[in-house]
Each structure stands twice: as structure tokens, then as C-alpha cells.
mmCIF file of C-alpha atoms in Angstrom:
data_model
loop_
_atom_site.group_PDB
_atom_site.id
_atom_site.type_symbol
_atom_site.label_atom_id
_atom_site.label_comp_id
_atom_site.label_asym_id
_atom_site.label_seq_id
_atom_site.Cartn_x
_atom_site.Cartn_y
_atom_site.Cartn_z
ATOM 1 C CA MET J 754 -8.499 -2.981 -11.304
ATOM 2 C CA ASN J 755 -6.174 -0.191 -12.442
ATOM 3 C CA ASN J 756 -8.637 2.385 -11.114
ATOM 4 C CA ILE J 757 -7.971 1.516 -7.467
ATOM 5 C CA ILE J 758 -6.328 4.325 -5.555
ATOM 6 C CA GLU J 759 -6.064 4.303 -1.786
ATOM 7 C CA SER J 760 -8.632 1.572 -1.343
ATOM 8 C CA ALA J 761 -6.862 0.507 1.835
ATOM 9 C CA THR J 762 -7.436 3.431 4.175
ATOM 10 C CA LEU J 763 -5.364 4.558 7.143
ATOM 11 C CA ASP J 764 -7.867 2.798 9.422
ATOM 12 C CA ASP J 765 -7.656 -0.428 7.380
ATOM 13 C CA ILE J 766 -3.866 -0.493 7.464
ATOM 14 C CA ALA J 767 -3.740 0.379 11.173
ATOM 15 C CA LEU J 768 -6.146 -2.452 12.014
ATOM 16 C CA TYR J 769 -4.073 -4.817 9.874
ATOM 17 C CA LEU J 770 -0.903 -3.813 11.729
ATOM 18 C CA GLN J 771 -2.599 -4.245 15.100
ATOM 19 C CA ARG J 772 -3.780 -7.719 14.145
ATOM 20 C CA GLU J 773 -0.616 -8.926 12.412
ATOM 21 C CA ASP J 774 2.044 -7.270 14.575
ATOM 22 C CA GLY J 775 0.168 -7.202 17.865
ATOM 23 C CA ILE J 776 0.867 -3.511 18.434
ATOM 24 C CA ASP J 777 -1.313 -0.979 20.217
ATOM 25 C CA SER J 778 -3.694 1.314 18.363
ATOM 26 C CA GLN J 779 -1.603 4.483 18.669
ATOM 27 C CA SER J 780 1.536 2.769 17.346
ATOM 28 C CA ALA J 781 -0.451 1.114 14.572
ATOM 29 C CA TYR J 782 -1.787 4.467 13.369
ATOM 30 C CA LYS J 783 1.682 6.015 13.392
ATOM 31 C CA GLU J 784 3.101 3.107 11.389
ATOM 32 C CA ALA J 785 0.123 3.079 9.025
ATOM 33 C CA GLN J 786 0.651 6.771 8.310
ATOM 34 C CA MET J 787 4.307 6.068 7.477
ATOM 35 C CA VAL J 788 3.201 3.281 5.110
ATOM 36 C CA ILE J 789 0.732 5.577 3.351
ATOM 37 C CA ASP J 790 3.324 8.366 3.161
ATOM 38 C CA GLY J 791 5.643 5.873 1.454
ATOM 39 C CA PHE J 792 2.882 4.911 -0.967
ATOM 40 C CA HIS J 793 2.293 8.566 -1.833
ATOM 41 C CA ASP J 794 6.027 8.974 -2.430
ATOM 42 C CA MET J 795 5.980 5.983 -4.796
ATOM 43 C CA MET J 796 2.956 7.467 -6.583
ATOM 44 C CA ASP J 797 4.732 10.826 -6.924
ATOM 45 C CA LYS J 798 7.681 9.006 -8.500
ATOM 46 C CA GLY J 799 5.372 7.233 -10.932
ATOM 47 C CA LEU J 800 6.064 3.753 -9.569
ATOM 48 C CA ILE J 801 2.556 2.824 -8.412
ATOM 49 C CA THR J 802 -0.971 3.938 -9.172
ATOM 50 C CA GLY J 803 -2.592 2.728 -5.946
ATOM 51 C CA TRP J 804 -2.864 0.079 -3.252
ATOM 52 C CA TYR J 805 -5.480 -2.286 -1.858
ATOM 53 C CA PHE J 806 -6.049 -5.407 0.229
ATOM 54 C CA ASP J 807 -6.531 -8.482 -1.935
ATOM 55 C CA GLU J 808 -9.028 -11.268 -1.246
ATOM 56 C CA LEU J 809 -6.475 -13.006 1.011
ATOM 57 C CA GLY J 810 -5.938 -9.874 3.111
ATOM 58 C CA HIS J 811 -2.521 -9.013 1.677
ATOM 59 C CA LEU J 812 -1.690 -5.372 1.100
ATOM 60 C CA GLU J 813 -0.934 -5.070 -2.622
ATOM 61 C CA LEU J 814 0.500 -2.293 -4.759
ATOM 62 C CA LEU J 815 -0.645 -1.488 -8.282
ATOM 63 C CA PRO J 816 2.471 -0.837 -10.347
ATOM 64 C CA SER J 817 2.321 1.891 -12.959
ATOM 65 C CA ASP J 818 2.741 1.107 -16.654
ATOM 66 C CA ASN J 819 6.181 2.720 -16.464
ATOM 67 C CA ALA J 820 7.213 0.480 -13.570
ATOM 68 C CA MET J 821 5.979 -2.571 -15.459
ATOM 69 C CA ARG J 822 8.120 -1.599 -18.466
ATOM 70 C CA ILE J 823 11.160 -1.238 -16.197
ATOM 71 C CA ILE J 824 10.463 -4.638 -14.618
ATOM 72 C CA GLY J 825 9.988 -6.194 -18.045
ATOM 73 C CA ASN J 826 13.266 -4.762 -19.316
ATOM 74 C CA ASN J 827 15.188 -6.165 -16.346
ATOM 75 C CA LYS J 828 14.122 -9.764 -16.953
#
């Protein structure tokens, strides 16, 4: 699954926020864009390689190999 990049789209995340937080569509899209901007920032820093919704509907991040090494060294 390491090939997943941006499999949860802006629309997907906005709909999730509307459903889970009970916010209106316009607010959901603004918040979803902030979430995706944060994901792109994490990708630029080499922390994640992508994101997706898992089979339970949770938004998940795919950590990079570098991030996994850092996590492993801190245990």
C-alpha cells in the first residue's frame, strides 16, 4: 500500500468532516483544504508518503521510511 498518494480527495475529506463534525459544506471544504495543505507540508518534509481512508473510514497517513526509522529509534 506504499503507492497510495492522495487517495482521500478534498471532496472525500470535506464529506467526512461534514458527517463527523456536523459542519456546513463551505466550512468543511475550507477545513479539508487546510488538512490537505498540512499533508503536503508533511510530504515536503519527508514525513509521509500519502494518505487514505481505511476500511473503517479512518483517515490514515502513510509514514515515510525515514519517519519509520525515527519512530523506531525513539522506542
